[in-house]
Structures are given as C-alpha cells and as structure tokens.
Amino acid sequence: MLDTWILAVPTTLHGNLWGTKQTEEKAYYYVTLNGISIGDQDVPLPDGIFSMISDGEGGFVIDSGTTYTMLRSEAYDVFVTALQKAMCLLQRRDPMEWFEQCFEGSFADLDSAGPDVTFLFYGVQVMLTKQTTYIEVEQGLWCLAIIRSSEKLSTFGNIQQRNYFVGYDLEQGVVSFAPVDCATF
C-alpha cells in the first residue's frame, strides 16, 4: 500500500516511495530533471537544458498521456551520441522511419550489450529497464523509445513510467515513484 511519502530524498529506488518536487507552474506536472546517465556516466547535457525559460517555454514535464519520452533537440542529440558510444550493438534504420535510433539483436543481446539509462530527477533517480528504454518494432530490431521533441519542452512519457506507481500529490506539489512489477496484477 502506498501510504508513506518521502519527499526529495536523493536516492535510487529500492522498494520505497520517493518523490520529486513539482515546480510552481501548475498547468502541467513540471519537475526538475538534473540530468540523465547512461551506465555510470552522466550525459554531458548543456546546463539548464531542462529549465523553463523566462518566456514560459521549455522545462520538463511528466505526462501519463504521452507515450514516449521526448527530449528537446539539443538534449536529444547529446543523449543519442552518448548512447551510441556506450551501445555494443549494430545500428540499423527503422524501416518505418518513425524512430531515429535503432539497434539490431535479440532481447538477450540488448539486455547484455545495452547500458542502463537513468533519469536523475531532483530527489529521485528513475532507472529504466530495457523494456522501458527500447521497443521492438520488428523481430530483432529494437528502437529507442525516447524521441526528439520539436519543441523546447521535454516530456517523461508513459512507456518510461511502466513498472512504477506514479503518484501525484497536488497539495504538496510532489510527483512520486515507487517500483512495482506490473506483471503481477
């Protein structure tokens, strides 16, 4: 049961509920994303890339109604470059041309050769599984389920929220994550 909320405690999730403070903008669930890591390396993202700018554009939101995580172009390009350096699988084009970044191999290949991706929110680290980082678009072709945003706004989508209880505490302004095995429901 999700009855304990621990706010803004920097840690990796291991069975407890952890939260990240929502920013003051209330139209969306804006959260503070401090960075992204691939394996044990921080992606060298430009400073403030996920901050809201003075004209109200930009920022980073969590949205259960958006399928894929979308990173603004400047962040996406740096992220993909770092991922390509860390990935040990052959790159291949998506035949449907929907995804920019795809890799060839079985899931076992991906699981062993693909680095872990972790989103470093203020107060919580959300490590993605291979199933929430990639989707199989055809047998043996795995595409990155994190895509380029055509806007300055970046979004944490619902594929990356799989196997987490995600709580929205509107009174406290906190979005919380607790790992869960959704296959057991």
mmCIF file of C-alpha atoms in Angstrom:
data_model
loop_
_atom_site.group_PDB
_atom_site.id
_atom_site.type_symbol
_atom_site.label_atom_id
_atom_site.label_comp_id
_atom_site.label_asym_id
_atom_site.label_seq_id
_atom_site.Cartn_x
_atom_site.Cartn_y
_atom_site.Cartn_z
ATOM 1 C CA MET A 1 0.000 0.000 0.000
ATOM 2 C CA LEU A 2 1.281 3.454 -0.836
ATOM 3 C CA ASP A 3 0.794 5.253 2.427
ATOM 4 C CA THR A 4 4.236 6.740 3.087
ATOM 5 C CA TRP A 5 5.578 9.698 1.119
ATOM 6 C CA ILE A 6 9.218 10.663 1.496
ATOM 7 C CA LEU A 7 9.925 13.946 -0.238
ATOM 8 C CA ALA A 8 13.044 14.974 -2.132
ATOM 9 C CA VAL A 9 15.378 12.388 -0.653
ATOM 10 C CA PRO A 10 18.246 11.780 -3.109
ATOM 11 C CA THR A 11 18.458 8.019 -3.579
ATOM 12 C CA THR A 12 17.967 5.202 -6.028
ATOM 13 C CA LEU A 13 14.606 3.453 -5.805
ATOM 14 C CA HIS A 14 14.690 0.129 -3.995
ATOM 15 C CA GLY A 15 11.128 -0.700 -2.989
ATOM 16 C CA ASN A 16 10.120 2.544 -1.279
ATOM 17 C CA LEU A 17 8.177 5.550 -2.474
ATOM 18 C CA TRP A 18 10.313 8.579 -3.369
ATOM 19 C CA GLY A 19 9.242 11.952 -4.636
ATOM 20 C CA THR A 20 10.455 14.782 -6.773
ATOM 21 C CA LYS A 21 9.163 18.281 -6.057
ATOM 22 C CA GLN A 22 6.874 19.725 -8.671
ATOM 23 C CA THR A 23 7.736 23.257 -9.769
ATOM 24 C CA GLU A 24 5.388 26.197 -9.273
ATOM 25 C CA GLU A 25 3.854 26.050 -12.780
ATOM 26 C CA LYS A 26 0.550 24.210 -12.265
ATOM 27 C CA ALA A 27 -0.761 23.794 -15.833
ATOM 28 C CA TYR A 28 1.372 20.660 -16.237
ATOM 29 C CA TYR A 29 3.371 18.463 -13.897
ATOM 30 C CA TYR A 30 6.700 20.267 -14.270
ATOM 31 C CA VAL A 31 9.527 18.521 -12.454
ATOM 32 C CA THR A 32 13.230 19.222 -12.088
ATOM 33 C CA LEU A 33 15.390 16.909 -14.170
ATOM 34 C CA ASN A 34 19.022 17.383 -13.161
ATOM 35 C CA GLY A 35 20.417 15.038 -15.776
ATOM 36 C CA ILE A 36 20.490 11.647 -17.433
ATOM 37 C CA SER A 37 23.078 8.921 -17.025
ATOM 38 C CA ILE A 38 23.996 6.101 -19.372
ATOM 39 C CA GLY A 39 25.629 3.290 -17.462
ATOM 40 C CA ASP A 40 27.766 5.010 -14.844
ATOM 41 C CA GLN A 41 28.442 8.095 -16.986
ATOM 42 C CA ASP A 42 26.470 11.325 -16.815
ATOM 43 C CA VAL A 43 25.357 12.547 -20.229
ATOM 44 C CA PRO A 44 27.124 15.907 -20.802
ATOM 45 C CA LEU A 45 23.928 17.908 -21.309
ATOM 46 C CA PRO A 46 24.062 21.696 -21.622
ATOM 47 C CA ASP A 47 23.491 23.490 -18.300
ATOM 48 C CA GLY A 48 19.851 24.414 -17.759
ATOM 49 C CA ILE A 49 18.664 22.479 -20.818
ATOM 50 C CA PHE A 50 15.541 21.292 -18.973
ATOM 51 C CA SER A 51 14.797 24.584 -17.196
ATOM 52 C CA MET A 52 11.815 26.726 -18.020
ATOM 53 C CA ILE A 53 12.919 29.972 -19.623
ATOM 54 C CA SER A 54 11.577 33.428 -18.852
ATOM 55 C CA ASP A 55 9.004 33.396 -21.666
ATOM 56 C CA GLY A 56 7.407 30.294 -20.107
ATOM 57 C CA GLU A 57 8.756 27.867 -22.689
ATOM 58 C CA GLY A 58 10.901 24.842 -22.034
ATOM 59 C CA GLY A 59 11.046 22.844 -18.864
ATOM 60 C CA PHE A 60 10.495 19.165 -18.185
ATOM 61 C CA VAL A 61 7.076 17.622 -17.522
ATOM 62 C CA ILE A 62 5.851 14.175 -16.585
ATOM 63 C CA ASP A 63 2.787 13.134 -18.574
ATOM 64 C CA SER A 64 0.980 9.802 -18.369
ATOM 65 C CA GLY A 65 -0.878 10.661 -21.587
ATOM 66 C CA THR A 66 2.271 10.986 -23.713
ATOM 67 C CA THR A 67 3.563 7.661 -24.998
ATOM 68 C CA TYR A 68 7.279 8.281 -25.496
ATOM 69 C CA THR A 69 9.713 10.402 -23.556
ATOM 70 C CA MET A 70 10.562 13.402 -25.720
ATOM 71 C CA LEU A 71 13.764 15.381 -25.287
ATOM 72 C CA ARG A 72 14.269 18.789 -26.854
ATOM 73 C CA SER A 73 16.650 18.534 -29.826
ATOM 74 C CA GLU A 74 19.713 19.966 -28.088
ATOM 75 C CA ALA A 75 19.414 17.369 -25.311
ATOM 76 C CA TYR A 76 18.362 14.525 -27.609
ATOM 77 C CA ASP A 77 21.429 14.891 -29.835
ATOM 78 C CA VAL A 78 23.847 14.798 -26.878
ATOM 79 C CA PHE A 79 21.950 11.882 -25.300
ATOM 80 C CA VAL A 80 21.980 9.812 -28.504
ATOM 81 C CA THR A 81 25.684 10.476 -29.105
ATOM 82 C CA ALA A 82 26.466 9.205 -25.592
ATOM 83 C CA LEU A 83 24.187 6.185 -26.087
ATOM 84 C CA GLN A 84 25.849 5.274 -29.393
ATOM 85 C CA LYS A 85 29.267 5.313 -27.706
ATOM 86 C CA ALA A 86 28.040 3.035 -24.918
ATOM 87 C CA MET A 87 25.979 0.626 -27.060
ATOM 88 C CA CYS A 88 27.637 -2.540 -28.334
ATOM 89 C CA LEU A 89 25.010 -3.457 -30.940
ATOM 90 C CA LEU A 90 24.874 -2.684 -34.654
ATOM 91 C CA GLN A 91 22.787 0.364 -35.531
ATOM 92 C CA ARG A 92 20.097 -0.070 -38.162
ATOM 93 C CA ARG A 93 17.467 2.217 -39.659
ATOM 94 C CA ASP A 94 13.838 1.869 -38.671
ATOM 95 C CA PRO A 95 12.100 0.616 -41.860
ATOM 96 C CA MET A 96 9.028 2.662 -40.909
ATOM 97 C CA GLU A 97 11.276 5.724 -40.381
ATOM 98 C CA TRP A 98 9.476 6.702 -37.195
ATOM 99 C CA PHE A 99 12.362 6.190 -34.784
ATOM 100 C CA GLU A 100 15.760 7.798 -35.257
ATOM 101 C CA GLN A 101 17.815 5.335 -33.219
ATOM 102 C CA CYS A 102 17.522 1.557 -33.637
ATOM 103 C CA PHE A 103 19.739 -1.413 -32.861
ATOM 104 C CA GLU A 104 19.858 -4.945 -34.227
ATOM 105 C CA GLY A 105 19.852 -8.021 -31.997
ATOM 106 C CA SER A 106 17.786 -10.268 -29.790
ATOM 107 C CA PHE A 107 16.424 -9.062 -26.478
ATOM 108 C CA ALA A 108 19.168 -11.074 -24.759
ATOM 109 C CA ASP A 109 21.740 -9.164 -26.860
ATOM 110 C CA LEU A 110 20.132 -5.859 -25.945
ATOM 111 C CA ASP A 111 19.917 -6.791 -22.287
ATOM 112 C CA SER A 112 23.620 -7.650 -22.090
ATOM 113 C CA ALA A 113 25.041 -5.042 -24.515
ATOM 114 C CA GLY A 114 22.729 -2.127 -23.800
ATOM 115 C CA PRO A 115 23.689 0.243 -21.000
ATOM 116 C CA ASP A 116 21.254 1.267 -18.274
ATOM 117 C CA VAL A 117 19.584 4.657 -18.684
ATOM 118 C CA THR A 118 18.688 6.623 -15.548
ATOM 119 C CA PHE A 119 16.759 9.884 -15.307
ATOM 120 C CA LEU A 120 18.177 11.969 -12.456
ATOM 121 C CA PHE A 121 15.267 13.977 -11.087
ATOM 122 C CA TYR A 122 15.612 16.263 -8.095
ATOM 123 C CA GLY A 123 15.198 13.865 -5.184
ATOM 124 C CA VAL A 124 14.875 10.621 -7.131
ATOM 125 C CA GLN A 125 16.706 8.529 -9.702
ATOM 126 C CA VAL A 126 14.457 6.576 -12.071
ATOM 127 C CA MET A 127 16.358 3.735 -13.721
ATOM 128 C CA LEU A 128 14.733 2.476 -16.890
ATOM 129 C CA THR A 129 14.612 -1.196 -17.792
ATOM 130 C CA LYS A 130 15.492 -2.325 -21.300
ATOM 131 C CA GLN A 131 11.727 -2.803 -21.882
ATOM 132 C CA THR A 132 11.098 0.836 -20.988
ATOM 133 C CA THR A 133 14.077 2.173 -22.929
ATOM 134 C CA TYR A 134 13.540 0.309 -26.219
ATOM 135 C CA ILE A 135 10.636 -1.137 -28.169
ATOM 136 C CA GLU A 136 10.832 -3.966 -30.665
ATOM 137 C CA VAL A 137 9.481 -2.663 -33.996
ATOM 138 C CA GLU A 138 10.150 -5.918 -35.825
ATOM 139 C CA GLN A 139 11.839 -9.144 -34.825
ATOM 140 C CA GLY A 140 15.403 -8.350 -33.812
ATOM 141 C CA LEU A 141 15.096 -4.576 -34.264
ATOM 142 C CA TRP A 142 14.950 -2.505 -31.073
ATOM 143 C CA CYS A 143 14.330 1.228 -31.299
ATOM 144 C CA LEU A 144 14.927 3.840 -28.648
ATOM 145 C CA ALA A 145 11.591 4.744 -27.022
ATOM 146 C CA ILE A 146 12.950 8.216 -26.297
ATOM 147 C CA ILE A 147 12.372 10.562 -29.199
ATOM 148 C CA ARG A 148 13.203 14.075 -30.346
ATOM 149 C CA SER A 149 10.807 16.857 -29.362
ATOM 150 C CA SER A 150 10.139 19.556 -31.912
ATOM 151 C CA GLU A 151 9.565 21.990 -29.029
ATOM 152 C CA LYS A 152 11.664 23.363 -26.164
ATOM 153 C CA LEU A 153 9.523 21.369 -23.727
ATOM 154 C CA SER A 154 10.743 17.878 -22.785
ATOM 155 C CA THR A 155 8.359 15.187 -21.520
ATOM 156 C CA PHE A 156 8.746 11.988 -19.480
ATOM 157 C CA GLY A 157 6.288 9.655 -21.231
ATOM 158 C CA ASN A 158 4.275 6.670 -20.090
ATOM 159 C CA ILE A 159 6.465 3.920 -21.574
ATOM 160 C CA GLN A 160 9.226 5.030 -19.214
ATOM 161 C CA GLN A 161 6.726 5.076 -16.319
ATOM 162 C CA ARG A 162 5.914 1.372 -16.721
ATOM 163 C CA ASN A 163 6.572 -0.750 -13.652
ATOM 164 C CA TYR A 164 6.358 2.275 -11.381
ATOM 165 C CA PHE A 165 3.484 3.503 -9.302
ATOM 166 C CA VAL A 166 3.494 7.211 -10.083
ATOM 167 C CA GLY A 167 1.754 9.369 -7.504
ATOM 168 C CA TYR A 168 0.658 12.970 -7.966
ATOM 169 C CA ASP A 169 0.228 14.814 -4.667
ATOM 170 C CA LEU A 170 -1.426 18.060 -5.731
ATOM 171 C CA GLU A 171 -1.469 19.557 -2.236
ATOM 172 C CA GLN A 172 2.245 19.012 -1.624
ATOM 173 C CA GLY A 173 3.242 19.570 -5.259
ATOM 174 C CA VAL A 174 5.125 16.271 -5.415
ATOM 175 C CA VAL A 175 5.321 13.582 -8.073
ATOM 176 C CA SER A 176 6.425 10.272 -6.530
ATOM 177 C CA PHE A 177 7.706 6.989 -7.930
ATOM 178 C CA ALA A 178 7.614 3.503 -6.424
ATOM 179 C CA PRO A 179 8.856 0.471 -8.357
ATOM 180 C CA VAL A 180 6.293 -2.262 -8.918
ATOM 181 C CA ASP A 181 6.118 -5.399 -11.042
ATOM 182 C CA CYS A 182 3.064 -4.716 -13.192
ATOM 183 C CA ALA A 183 3.118 -8.327 -14.435
ATOM 184 C CA THR A 184 1.823 -9.423 -11.018
ATOM 185 C CA PHE A 185 -1.507 -7.613 -11.390
#
